[in-house]
Amino acid sequence: MTKKNIPEDKNKRDFLQVSTYALGAVGAASFVWPLINQMNPAADTLALASTEVDLEQLEEGQAITVTWRGKPVFIRHRTKEEIASAKDQLLDGLRDPQTDEERVQNEKYIVLVGVCTHLGCVPLGQKSGDVKGEYGGWFCPCHGSHYDHSGRIRKGPAPTNLEIPQYSFLSDTLIKIG
Amino acid sequence: MSKPKFKNPVVNWIDYRLPIFTFMNHELNEYPTPKNLNYFWNFGSLAGITLVIMIVTGIVLSMNYTAHIDYAFDSVERIMRDVNHGWLLRYIHMNGASFFFIVVYIHIFRGLYYGSYKAPREILWILGVLILLLMMATAFMGYVLPWGQMSFWGATVITNLFSAIPFIGESIVTWLWGGFSVDNPTLNRFFSLHFVLPFVIVGVVILHLVALHRFGSNNPIGIDVKGKQDTVPFHPYYTIKDLFGLSVFATIFAAAVFFFPNFMGHPDNYIPANPMVTPAHIVPEWYFLPFYAILRAIPDKLGGVLFMFGAIMVLFVLPWLDKSSVRSSQFRPLYKLFFWFLVIDCIALGYLGAMPAEGIYVVLSRLATAYYFFHFLIILPLLPKIESTRPLPVSISTPIITASSNASTVMAMREKK
């Protein structure tokens, strides 16, 4: 009787042990998740979603910076030469190949998140006296990334082009970001 | 209770029930310590004392600080101007961070020079590297709290390092921020973590001390203690030596606090944080500069981050990279040479981290970074194969007795004159 019972008992104990550990692990994980997830953006942070900007006063060659989700958004009214140079650029030499058409809705206005894709600094180039870098667009002073008229990365450590936020034209000169 | 250990009967009564006095007597009084320790062995206790200074000043500063983006900068200025002795407490805390790193870096280089990381002290060393990592995290988050321009942009750049992780990087950064940029949720959590991490450090320091007292201190000639003749009791010999070192340290620390309180800081951090404008030249605090130079030396984002963390990770495995059985560089002529090359290399990296990332500085940073890893990954494992070490003394006492008998001859001759 004992000979027969020992392996059965062992199996039963193994099962109890494994199921206890498993349940304990699931319980611990389901308690840890709220502790981790509370650090993700809260509902009110997510609610600050959109900004409307009127571009009527923005003359050719001028740029403005607006705030969206706590980040700067660059809007530049490009000159004809700037548009031409952005369009004529061949995609071969680009680190993050994108045509200018893919990056604008209305070729006069380029809208970009003004945050360098390297480590998050705000590039220079919005004010008239700013250093605009070797490609005439924007230049990040932190670690030396150069962006062109389309906000594409051309030189320096940044891995990707300046991000394009989600936006739409409500009228010819009124845009909604977000 | 066989026989009373202590004269005071109350102490004896307590000790019988809670052997705290026996413990202190054992670890702080009669604790046998090699008798040949030099002043480089002061920096462990100095680091411990600095940690206590940081915790004490930090707790009182937190009583006057407001962790909110609209009030943080002003609350720090209020501490400086209106709170009684607030300027003193803040300057002690601010400079204390720098001095903590000075002391700890000397402590680490002492360990490198005398081979203190070798068997059986590997875990002691690993715990030390862990303390360094925790200190870096704590110091970084503390620097964010005044919410000046360098606070904000330092936080932005450093948290963005995690965006280099493939696929999940962006989500991790959003999680760290609690939003879409460094903002109020970020400041709040950094304050909370900056408050709690020092106590975690205290915990790891206790483990560091337990591991230390298992085999006792290493010593300048790096050979094991052979018996009682090689040691002296910790008290009064090393308590008094540590106290003397502390008074020298406190003098220099006080000079910085009272006469050059902003020497090691950056003036831009007295400009309130502005998320729309990045300062022209972002530099971290001086104690991060060597690592920052490594980050910028690598022309790839993920690569830079990996090499920067790798510079610390390599220290964790150091006990297994250096295969030489001789600990102290006093008996390793080649290692001694390379040790000093490493010191120069680290200072060079610190200098290059402060310079703009362009022209000759980029080239030099790359060379210095390459040499740093070359030292740990190539030189140290290969060195024992080509190095002929000098003969080790028989015991710790031997060189001391020879030296002291020479000294007593000199004394005797002087007396004759």
Coordinates of C-alpha atoms in Angstrom, one line a residue:
Chain A
M1 CA 0.0 0.0 0.0
T2 CA 2.7 2.4 0.9
K3 CA 4.7 1.6 -2.2
K4 CA 1.7 2.4 -4.3
N5 CA 0.9 5.6 -2.4
I6 CA 4.2 7.3 -2.4
P7 CA 4.4 8.3 -6.1
E8 CA 0.8 9.4 -5.9
D9 CA 1.4 11.6 -2.9
K10 CA 4.4 13.1 -4.6
N11 CA 2.5 14.0 -7.7
K12 CA -0.2 15.6 -5.5
R13 CA 2.4 17.6 -3.6
D14 CA 4.1 18.7 -6.8
F15 CA 0.7 19.9 -8.2
L16 CA -0.1 21.8 -5.0
Q17 CA 3.3 23.4 -4.9
V18 CA 3.3 24.4 -8.6
S19 CA -0.2 25.7 -8.5
T20 CA 0.5 27.7 -5.3
Y21 CA 3.6 29.3 -6.9
A22 CA 1.8 30.0 -10.1
L23 CA -1.2 31.6 -8.4
G24 CA 1.2 33.6 -6.1
A25 CA 3.1 34.8 -9.2
V26 CA -0.1 35.9 -11.0
G27 CA -1.3 37.6 -7.8
A28 CA 2.0 39.5 -7.4
A29 CA 2.1 40.5 -11.0
S30 CA -1.5 41.8 -11.0
F31 CA -0.6 43.9 -8.0
V32 CA 2.7 45.2 -9.5
W33 CA 1.0 46.3 -12.7
P34 CA -1.0 49.2 -11.1
L35 CA 2.2 50.2 -9.4
I36 CA 4.0 50.4 -12.8
N37 CA 1.1 51.7 -14.8
Q38 CA 0.4 54.7 -12.5
M39 CA 3.6 56.2 -14.0
N40 CA 2.1 56.3 -17.6
P41 CA 0.4 59.5 -18.7
A42 CA -2.8 60.3 -16.7
A43 CA -6.2 60.9 -18.2
D44 CA -5.9 64.7 -17.8
T45 CA -2.5 64.7 -19.5
L46 CA -3.9 62.7 -22.4
A47 CA -6.8 65.1 -22.6
L48 CA -4.6 68.1 -23.5
A49 CA -4.7 66.8 -27.1
S50 CA -5.1 69.6 -29.6
T51 CA -4.1 73.2 -30.4
E52 CA -5.5 75.5 -33.1
V53 CA -3.2 78.0 -34.9
D54 CA -4.1 80.8 -37.2
L55 CA -1.4 81.2 -39.9
E56 CA -2.8 84.4 -41.6
Q57 CA -0.2 86.7 -40.1
L58 CA 2.7 84.4 -40.9
E59 CA 4.6 86.0 -43.8
E60 CA 6.7 84.1 -46.2
G61 CA 10.1 83.3 -44.6
Q62 CA 8.7 83.6 -41.1
A63 CA 8.3 80.9 -38.5
I64 CA 6.4 80.5 -35.3
T65 CA 6.7 78.1 -32.4
V66 CA 3.5 76.9 -30.6
T67 CA 3.1 74.5 -27.7
W68 CA 1.4 71.2 -28.1
R69 CA 1.5 68.5 -25.4
G70 CA 4.2 70.5 -23.6
K71 CA 6.4 70.3 -26.6
P72 CA 7.3 73.0 -29.1
V73 CA 5.8 72.7 -32.6
F74 CA 7.6 74.5 -35.4
I75 CA 5.6 76.0 -38.3
R76 CA 7.6 77.7 -41.0
H77 CA 6.1 79.5 -44.0
R78 CA 8.7 78.4 -46.6
T79 CA 10.0 80.6 -49.4
K80 CA 9.9 79.4 -53.0
E81 CA 13.6 78.7 -53.0
E82 CA 13.3 76.6 -49.8
I83 CA 10.4 74.6 -51.2
A84 CA 12.4 74.0 -54.4
S85 CA 15.5 72.9 -52.6
A86 CA 13.4 70.6 -50.3
K87 CA 11.7 69.0 -53.4
D88 CA 14.8 68.7 -55.5
Q89 CA 16.7 66.7 -52.9
L90 CA 17.5 63.2 -54.1
L91 CA 16.6 60.5 -51.6
D92 CA 19.8 58.5 -52.1
G93 CA 22.0 60.2 -49.6
L94 CA 19.3 60.6 -46.9
R95 CA 19.5 58.7 -43.6
D96 CA 15.7 58.6 -43.2
P97 CA 14.6 58.8 -46.9
Q98 CA 11.3 60.7 -47.3
T99 CA 10.2 63.0 -50.1
D100 CA 9.1 66.6 -49.3
E101 CA 5.6 65.7 -50.5
E102 CA 5.3 63.0 -47.8
R103 CA 6.1 65.6 -45.1
V104 CA 3.8 68.4 -45.9
Q105 CA 0.0 68.9 -46.5
N106 CA 0.4 72.4 -48.0
E107 CA 3.9 72.9 -49.4
K108 CA 4.0 76.5 -48.2
Y109 CA 3.8 75.4 -44.5
I110 CA 6.1 72.9 -42.9
V111 CA 4.8 71.7 -39.5
L112 CA 7.2 69.8 -37.3
V113 CA 7.6 68.7 -33.7
G114 CA 10.5 70.9 -32.6
V115 CA 12.3 68.2 -30.7
C116 CA 15.6 66.8 -31.9
T117 CA 15.2 63.0 -32.5
H118 CA 18.6 62.4 -31.0
L119 CA 18.1 63.3 -27.3
G120 CA 15.2 65.7 -27.2
C121 CA 16.8 69.2 -27.4
V122 CA 15.0 72.1 -29.2
P123 CA 16.8 72.8 -32.4
L124 CA 17.7 76.4 -33.4
G125 CA 16.4 78.0 -36.7
Q126 CA 13.0 79.5 -35.8
K127 CA 14.3 83.0 -35.1
S128 CA 15.8 85.1 -37.9
G129 CA 19.2 85.4 -36.2
D130 CA 19.4 81.7 -35.3
V131 CA 22.1 79.3 -36.7
K132 CA 20.2 77.2 -39.2
G133 CA 22.8 74.6 -39.9
E134 CA 24.5 73.5 -43.1
Y135 CA 21.3 72.7 -44.8
G136 CA 19.4 75.8 -44.0
G137 CA 16.6 74.2 -42.0
W138 CA 17.3 73.7 -38.3
F139 CA 20.4 73.0 -36.2
C140 CA 20.5 71.2 -32.8
P141 CA 23.1 72.8 -30.6
C142 CA 23.3 70.0 -28.1
H143 CA 25.1 67.4 -30.2
G144 CA 25.2 69.0 -33.7
S145 CA 22.4 67.6 -35.8
H146 CA 21.6 69.4 -39.0
Y147 CA 18.1 69.4 -40.6
D148 CA 17.1 70.6 -44.1
H149 CA 14.1 72.7 -45.2
S150 CA 11.9 69.7 -44.9
G151 CA 13.1 68.9 -41.4
R152 CA 15.0 65.8 -42.6
I153 CA 18.2 64.7 -40.8
R154 CA 21.2 65.4 -43.0
K155 CA 24.2 65.4 -40.7
G156 CA 24.9 64.6 -37.0
P157 CA 23.9 61.9 -34.5
A158 CA 20.0 62.1 -34.8
P159 CA 18.6 58.8 -36.2
T160 CA 15.4 60.1 -37.9
N161 CA 13.8 63.2 -39.4
L162 CA 12.0 65.7 -37.2
E163 CA 8.6 64.2 -36.3
I164 CA 5.5 65.5 -38.1
P165 CA 2.6 65.9 -35.6
Q166 CA -0.9 64.9 -36.5
Y167 CA -2.6 68.0 -37.9
S168 CA -5.3 69.1 -40.4
F169 CA -6.1 72.4 -42.2
L170 CA -9.5 73.6 -41.0
S171 CA -9.3 76.4 -43.6
D172 CA -6.6 77.8 -45.9
T173 CA -4.8 79.4 -43.0
L174 CA -6.2 77.7 -39.8
I175 CA -4.7 74.5 -38.7
K176 CA -5.5 72.2 -35.8
I177 CA -2.6 70.2 -34.3
G178 CA -3.4 66.9 -32.6
Chain B
M1 CA 25.6 35.1 31.0
S2 CA 29.0 33.7 31.9
K3 CA 30.9 36.8 32.9
P4 CA 29.9 40.5 32.5
K5 CA 31.7 42.0 29.5
F6 CA 31.0 45.6 30.2
K7 CA 31.6 47.6 33.4
N8 CA 28.2 49.3 33.2
P9 CA 25.5 46.9 34.6
V10 CA 22.7 48.6 32.5
V11 CA 24.8 48.0 29.3
N12 CA 25.3 44.4 30.4
W13 CA 21.6 43.9 31.0
I14 CA 20.7 45.2 27.6
D15 CA 23.5 43.4 25.8
Y16 CA 22.3 40.1 27.2
R17 CA 18.9 40.6 25.6
L18 CA 20.0 42.6 22.5
P19 CA 23.7 42.0 21.8
I20 CA 24.2 45.4 20.2
F21 CA 27.1 46.4 22.4
T22 CA 28.9 43.1 21.7
F23 CA 28.3 43.7 18.0
M24 CA 29.7 47.3 18.1
N25 CA 32.6 46.2 20.2
H26 CA 33.4 43.5 17.7
E27 CA 33.0 45.5 14.5
L28 CA 34.2 49.0 15.6
N29 CA 36.5 48.5 18.6
E30 CA 38.5 45.3 18.5
Y31 CA 38.0 44.7 14.8
P32 CA 41.4 43.6 13.6
T33 CA 42.7 45.8 10.8
P34 CA 45.9 45.5 8.8
K35 CA 48.4 47.8 10.5
N36 CA 49.9 49.2 7.2
L37 CA 46.9 51.0 5.8
N38 CA 47.8 54.4 4.3
Y39 CA 45.6 57.5 3.9
F40 CA 43.9 56.2 0.8
W41 CA 42.0 53.9 3.2
N42 CA 40.3 56.9 4.7
F43 CA 37.9 57.4 1.8
G44 CA 35.5 54.6 2.6
S45 CA 34.6 56.1 6.0
L46 CA 34.6 59.6 4.4
A47 CA 32.1 58.4 1.8
G48 CA 29.9 57.0 4.6
I49 CA 30.1 60.3 6.5
T50 CA 29.2 62.2 3.4
L51 CA 26.2 60.0 2.8
V52 CA 25.0 60.8 6.3
I53 CA 25.5 64.6 5.7
M54 CA 23.6 64.3 2.4
I55 CA 20.7 62.5 4.1
V56 CA 20.5 64.9 7.0
T57 CA 20.6 68.1 4.9
G58 CA 18.3 66.6 2.3
I59 CA 15.6 65.8 4.8
V60 CA 15.6 69.4 6.2
L61 CA 15.7 70.8 2.6
S62 CA 12.6 68.7 1.7
M63 CA 10.7 70.4 4.5
N64 CA 11.0 73.7 2.6
Y65 CA 10.8 72.4 -1.0
T66 CA 7.8 72.3 -3.3
A67 CA 7.8 69.6 -6.0
H68 CA 5.7 71.5 -8.6
I69 CA 6.9 73.0 -11.9
D70 CA 5.3 76.4 -11.0
Y71 CA 6.8 76.6 -7.5
A72 CA 10.0 74.4 -7.5
F73 CA 12.4 77.1 -8.7
D74 CA 10.9 79.8 -6.4
S75 CA 10.9 77.4 -3.4
V76 CA 14.6 76.8 -3.9
E77 CA 15.2 80.6 -4.1
R78 CA 13.2 81.0 -1.0
I79 CA 15.4 78.4 0.8
M80 CA 18.4 80.5 -0.4
R81 CA 17.0 83.9 0.8
D82 CA 14.3 83.5 3.4
V83 CA 14.6 80.2 5.2
N84 CA 16.8 80.4 8.3
H85 CA 20.2 79.0 7.4
G86 CA 18.6 77.7 4.2
W87 CA 21.5 79.0 2.1
L88 CA 23.9 77.0 4.2
L89 CA 21.9 73.8 4.1
R90 CA 21.4 74.0 0.4
Y91 CA 25.1 74.8 -0.3
I92 CA 26.2 71.9 1.9
H93 CA 23.8 69.6 0.0
M94 CA 24.7 70.9 -3.4
N95 CA 28.5 70.8 -2.9
G96 CA 28.1 67.6 -0.8
A97 CA 27.0 65.8 -4.0
S98 CA 30.2 66.9 -5.7
F99 CA 32.4 65.9 -2.7
F100 CA 30.6 62.6 -2.4
F101 CA 31.7 61.8 -6.0
I102 CA 35.2 63.1 -5.4
V103 CA 35.6 60.8 -2.3
V104 CA 34.0 57.8 -4.0
Y105 CA 36.0 58.2 -7.2
I106 CA 39.2 58.2 -5.1
H107 CA 37.9 55.2 -3.2
I108 CA 37.3 53.3 -6.5
F109 CA 40.8 54.2 -7.9
R110 CA 42.3 53.1 -4.6
G111 CA 40.6 49.8 -5.1
L112 CA 41.9 49.6 -8.7
Y113 CA 45.5 50.5 -7.7
Y114 CA 45.7 48.0 -4.8
G115 CA 43.7 45.2 -6.4
S116 CA 41.0 45.3 -3.7
Y117 CA 38.5 43.7 -6.0
K118 CA 40.3 40.4 -6.2
A119 CA 39.3 37.2 -4.5
P120 CA 37.8 36.9 -1.9
R121 CA 36.5 40.5 -2.2
E122 CA 34.6 40.2 -5.5
I123 CA 31.1 40.7 -4.0
L124 CA 32.4 43.6 -1.9
W125 CA 33.5 45.2 -5.1
I126 CA 30.3 44.5 -7.0
L127 CA 28.2 46.0 -4.2
G128 CA 30.5 49.1 -4.4
V129 CA 29.8 49.4 -8.2
L130 CA 26.1 49.0 -7.4
I131 CA 26.4 51.9 -4.9
L132 CA 28.0 54.0 -7.6
L133 CA 25.1 53.3 -10.0
L134 CA 22.5 54.2 -7.3
M135 CA 24.5 57.4 -6.4
M136 CA 24.4 58.4 -10.1
A137 CA 20.7 57.9 -10.4
T138 CA 20.1 59.8 -7.1
A139 CA 22.4 62.7 -8.1
F140 CA 20.8 63.0 -11.5
M141 CA 17.3 63.2 -10.1
G142 CA 18.4 65.6 -7.4
Y143 CA 19.8 67.9 -10.0
V144 CA 16.4 68.1 -11.6
L145 CA 14.6 69.3 -8.5
P146 CA 15.6 73.1 -8.6
W147 CA 13.9 73.2 -12.0
G148 CA 16.4 75.4 -13.7
Q149 CA 17.4 75.3 -17.3
M150 CA 20.1 72.7 -16.8
S151 CA 17.7 70.6 -14.6
F152 CA 15.1 70.5 -17.3
W153 CA 17.4 69.9 -20.3
G154 CA 19.6 67.5 -18.4
A155 CA 16.5 65.5 -17.5
T156 CA 15.3 65.7 -21.1
V157 CA 18.6 64.4 -22.6
I158 CA 19.1 61.7 -20.0
T159 CA 15.6 60.3 -20.1
N160 CA 15.7 60.4 -23.9
L161 CA 18.7 58.0 -23.7
F162 CA 16.1 55.2 -23.2
S163 CA 14.4 56.1 -26.5
A164 CA 17.4 54.4 -28.1
I165 CA 16.1 51.0 -27.0
P166 CA 14.6 49.3 -30.1
F167 CA 10.8 49.0 -30.4
I168 CA 9.8 49.8 -26.8
G169 CA 12.1 52.8 -26.3
E170 CA 9.4 55.5 -27.0
S171 CA 6.9 53.8 -24.6
I172 CA 9.5 53.6 -21.9
V173 CA 10.3 57.3 -22.2
T174 CA 6.6 58.2 -22.0
W175 CA 6.3 56.0 -19.0
L176 CA 9.3 57.7 -17.3
W177 CA 7.9 61.1 -18.0
G178 CA 4.3 60.4 -17.2
G179 CA 3.4 62.5 -20.2
F180 CA 4.8 63.6 -23.6
S181 CA 7.7 65.7 -22.3
V182 CA 9.5 66.3 -19.0
D183 CA 6.8 68.0 -17.0
N184 CA 5.1 68.1 -13.6
P185 CA 4.6 64.3 -13.3
T186 CA 8.3 63.8 -14.0
L187 CA 9.3 66.3 -11.3
N188 CA 7.0 64.7 -8.8
R189 CA 8.3 61.2 -9.3
F190 CA 11.9 62.4 -9.4
F191 CA 11.4 64.1 -6.0
S192 CA 9.9 60.9 -4.6
L193 CA 12.7 58.7 -5.9
H194 CA 15.4 61.2 -4.9
F195 CA 14.1 61.0 -1.4
V196 CA 14.0 57.2 -1.2
L197 CA 17.1 56.1 -3.1
P198 CA 19.6 57.4 -0.4
F199 CA 18.0 55.0 2.0
V200 CA 18.4 52.2 -0.5
I201 CA 22.1 53.2 -0.7
V202 CA 22.3 52.9 3.1
G203 CA 21.0 49.4 2.8
V204 CA 23.6 48.5 0.1
V205 CA 26.3 50.2 2.2
I206 CA 25.4 47.9 5.1
L207 CA 25.8 44.9 2.8
H208 CA 29.1 46.4 1.6
L209 CA 30.3 46.6 5.2
V210 CA 29.2 43.1 6.0
A211 CA 31.2 41.8 3.0
L212 CA 34.1 44.0 4.0
H213 CA 34.2 42.6 7.6
R214 CA 34.1 39.0 6.3
F215 CA 37.8 39.2 5.3
G216 CA 38.8 42.6 6.5
S217 CA 40.4 45.4 4.6
N218 CA 42.9 44.9 1.8
N219 CA 46.2 46.7 2.4
P220 CA 48.9 48.6 0.4
I221 CA 51.0 45.5 -0.2
G222 CA 47.9 43.4 -1.0
I223 CA 48.9 40.2 0.9
D224 CA 46.6 38.4 3.4
V225 CA 46.8 39.0 7.1
K226 CA 48.8 36.1 8.5
G227 CA 48.0 36.6 12.2
K228 CA 47.6 38.9 15.1
Q229 CA 51.1 40.5 14.5
D230 CA 49.8 41.9 11.2
T231 CA 46.8 43.8 12.6
V232 CA 45.9 46.5 15.1
P233 CA 42.5 47.0 16.7
F234 CA 40.3 49.4 14.8
H235 CA 39.9 51.6 17.9
P236 CA 41.8 53.7 18.7
Y237 CA 44.3 53.3 15.8
Y238 CA 42.0 53.8 12.8
T239 CA 39.2 55.7 14.5
I240 CA 41.8 58.4 15.2
K241 CA 43.3 58.2 11.7
D242 CA 39.8 58.4 10.1
L243 CA 39.0 61.4 12.4
F244 CA 42.2 63.2 11.3
G245 CA 41.3 62.6 7.7
L246 CA 37.8 63.7 8.3
S247 CA 39.0 67.0 9.7
V248 CA 41.1 67.7 6.6
F249 CA 38.2 66.8 4.4
A250 CA 35.8 68.9 6.4
T251 CA 38.2 71.9 6.1
I252 CA 38.2 71.6 2.3
F253 CA 34.5 71.0 2.1
A254 CA 33.8 74.0 4.3
A255 CA 36.1 76.2 2.1
A256 CA 34.0 75.2 -0.9
V257 CA 30.7 75.8 0.8
F258 CA 31.6 79.2 2.2
F259 CA 33.9 80.6 -0.5
F260 CA 33.2 78.9 -3.8
P261 CA 29.7 77.4 -3.4
N262 CA 28.9 77.6 -7.2
F263 CA 32.3 76.7 -8.5
M264 CA 31.2 73.1 -9.4
G265 CA 27.7 74.1 -10.6
H266 CA 26.5 75.7 -13.8
P267 CA 25.2 79.3 -14.0
D268 CA 22.4 78.3 -16.4
N269 CA 20.7 76.4 -13.6
Y270 CA 19.8 79.8 -12.0
I271 CA 17.5 80.4 -15.0
P272 CA 14.0 78.9 -14.5
A273 CA 13.3 75.9 -16.8
N274 CA 11.9 76.8 -20.2
P275 CA 10.7 73.9 -22.3
M276 CA 10.7 76.0 -25.5
V277 CA 14.4 77.0 -25.4
T278 CA 17.4 74.7 -25.1
P279 CA 20.6 76.4 -23.7
A280 CA 23.3 76.7 -26.3
H281 CA 25.7 74.3 -24.5
I282 CA 24.3 71.5 -22.4
V283 CA 26.7 69.9 -20.0
P284 CA 25.9 67.5 -17.2
E285 CA 27.4 67.9 -13.7
W286 CA 31.2 67.4 -13.7
Y287 CA 31.0 63.9 -12.2
F288 CA 29.1 62.6 -15.3
L289 CA 31.4 64.2 -17.8
P290 CA 33.6 61.1 -18.6
F291 CA 30.4 59.1 -19.3
Y292 CA 28.9 61.9 -21.3
A293 CA 32.1 62.0 -23.4
I294 CA 31.7 58.3 -24.1
L295 CA 28.0 58.8 -25.1
R296 CA 28.9 61.5 -27.6
A297 CA 32.0 59.7 -28.9
I298 CA 29.9 57.0 -30.6
P299 CA 28.3 58.2 -33.8
D300 CA 25.2 56.0 -33.3
K301 CA 22.4 56.7 -30.8
L302 CA 21.9 53.2 -29.5
G303 CA 25.6 52.5 -29.7
G304 CA 26.4 55.6 -27.6
V305 CA 24.0 54.6 -24.9
L306 CA 25.3 51.0 -24.8
F307 CA 28.9 52.1 -24.5
M308 CA 28.1 54.6 -21.8
F309 CA 26.4 52.0 -19.7
G310 CA 29.0 49.5 -20.7
A311 CA 31.7 51.7 -19.1
I312 CA 30.1 50.9 -15.7
M313 CA 29.1 47.3 -16.6
V314 CA 32.7 46.5 -17.3
L315 CA 33.5 47.4 -13.6
F316 CA 31.0 44.7 -12.4
V317 CA 33.1 41.9 -14.2
L318 CA 36.5 43.5 -13.4
P319 CA 37.4 40.8 -10.8
W320 CA 37.2 38.2 -13.6
L321 CA 39.0 40.4 -16.2
D322 CA 42.1 40.9 -14.2
K323 CA 43.5 37.4 -13.8
S324 CA 46.7 38.3 -12.0
S325 CA 46.9 36.7 -8.5
V326 CA 49.0 39.6 -7.2
R327 CA 46.8 42.4 -5.8
S328 CA 48.9 45.5 -5.2
S329 CA 50.4 47.4 -8.1
Q330 CA 53.5 47.8 -5.8
F331 CA 54.5 44.4 -7.1
R332 CA 53.1 44.8 -10.7
P333 CA 55.3 47.2 -12.6
L334 CA 53.4 47.0 -15.9
Y335 CA 50.0 47.2 -14.3
K336 CA 51.1 50.2 -12.3
L337 CA 52.0 52.0 -15.6
F338 CA 48.6 51.1 -17.2
F339 CA 46.8 52.1 -14.0
W340 CA 48.2 55.7 -14.4
F341 CA 47.3 55.6 -18.2
L342 CA 43.7 54.8 -17.1
V343 CA 43.7 57.7 -14.6
I344 CA 44.9 60.1 -17.4
D345 CA 42.4 58.6 -19.8
C346 CA 39.5 59.2 -17.4
I347 CA 40.6 62.7 -16.7
A348 CA 40.9 63.3 -20.4
L349 CA 37.3 61.9 -21.0
G350 CA 36.1 64.3 -18.3
Y351 CA 37.7 67.2 -20.0
L352 CA 36.4 66.2 -23.4
G353 CA 32.8 65.7 -22.1
A354 CA 32.8 69.4 -21.2
M355 CA 34.0 70.5 -24.6
P356 CA 31.6 71.0 -27.6
A357 CA 31.2 67.9 -29.7
E358 CA 33.0 69.1 -32.8
G359 CA 36.4 69.0 -34.6
I360 CA 39.4 67.6 -32.8
Y361 CA 37.3 66.9 -29.6
V362 CA 35.3 64.2 -31.4
V363 CA 38.5 62.5 -32.5
L364 CA 40.1 62.7 -29.1
S365 CA 36.9 61.5 -27.4
R366 CA 36.8 58.4 -29.7
L367 CA 40.5 57.6 -28.9
A368 CA 39.9 58.0 -25.1
T369 CA 36.8 55.9 -25.2
A370 CA 38.6 53.2 -27.2
Y371 CA 41.4 53.2 -24.7
Y372 CA 39.1 53.0 -21.7
F373 CA 37.6 49.7 -23.0
F374 CA 41.0 48.5 -24.3
H375 CA 42.3 48.8 -20.8
F376 CA 39.6 46.7 -19.2
L377 CA 38.9 44.2 -22.0
I378 CA 42.3 43.6 -23.6
I379 CA 45.2 44.9 -21.3
L380 CA 43.9 43.4 -18.0
P381 CA 43.3 39.8 -19.3
L382 CA 46.6 39.7 -21.2
L383 CA 48.8 41.4 -18.7
P384 CA 49.5 38.4 -16.4
K385 CA 50.9 36.5 -19.4
I386 CA 53.7 39.0 -20.1
E387 CA 54.2 40.7 -16.7
S388 CA 56.9 39.5 -14.3
T389 CA 55.7 40.6 -10.8
R390 CA 58.1 41.5 -8.1
P391 CA 58.5 39.1 -5.2
L392 CA 55.9 39.5 -2.4
P393 CA 57.0 40.1 1.2
V394 CA 56.5 37.1 3.6
S395 CA 54.0 39.0 5.7
I396 CA 52.6 42.5 6.3
S397 CA 54.9 42.8 9.4
T398 CA 58.1 42.0 7.5
P399 CA 58.5 45.3 5.6
I400 CA 57.2 47.3 8.5
I401 CA 59.6 45.8 11.0
T402 CA 62.6 46.3 8.6
A403 CA 61.5 49.9 8.0
S404 CA 60.9 50.6 11.7
S405 CA 64.3 49.0 12.8
N406 CA 65.9 51.4 10.2
A407 CA 63.9 54.2 11.7
S408 CA 64.9 53.3 15.3
T409 CA 68.6 53.3 14.2
V410 CA 68.2 56.8 12.8
M411 CA 66.5 57.9 16.0
A412 CA 69.3 56.3 18.1
M413 CA 71.9 58.1 16.0
R414 CA 70.0 61.4 16.4
E415 CA 70.0 61.0 20.2
K416 CA 73.7 60.4 20.2
K417 CA 74.3 63.7 18.5

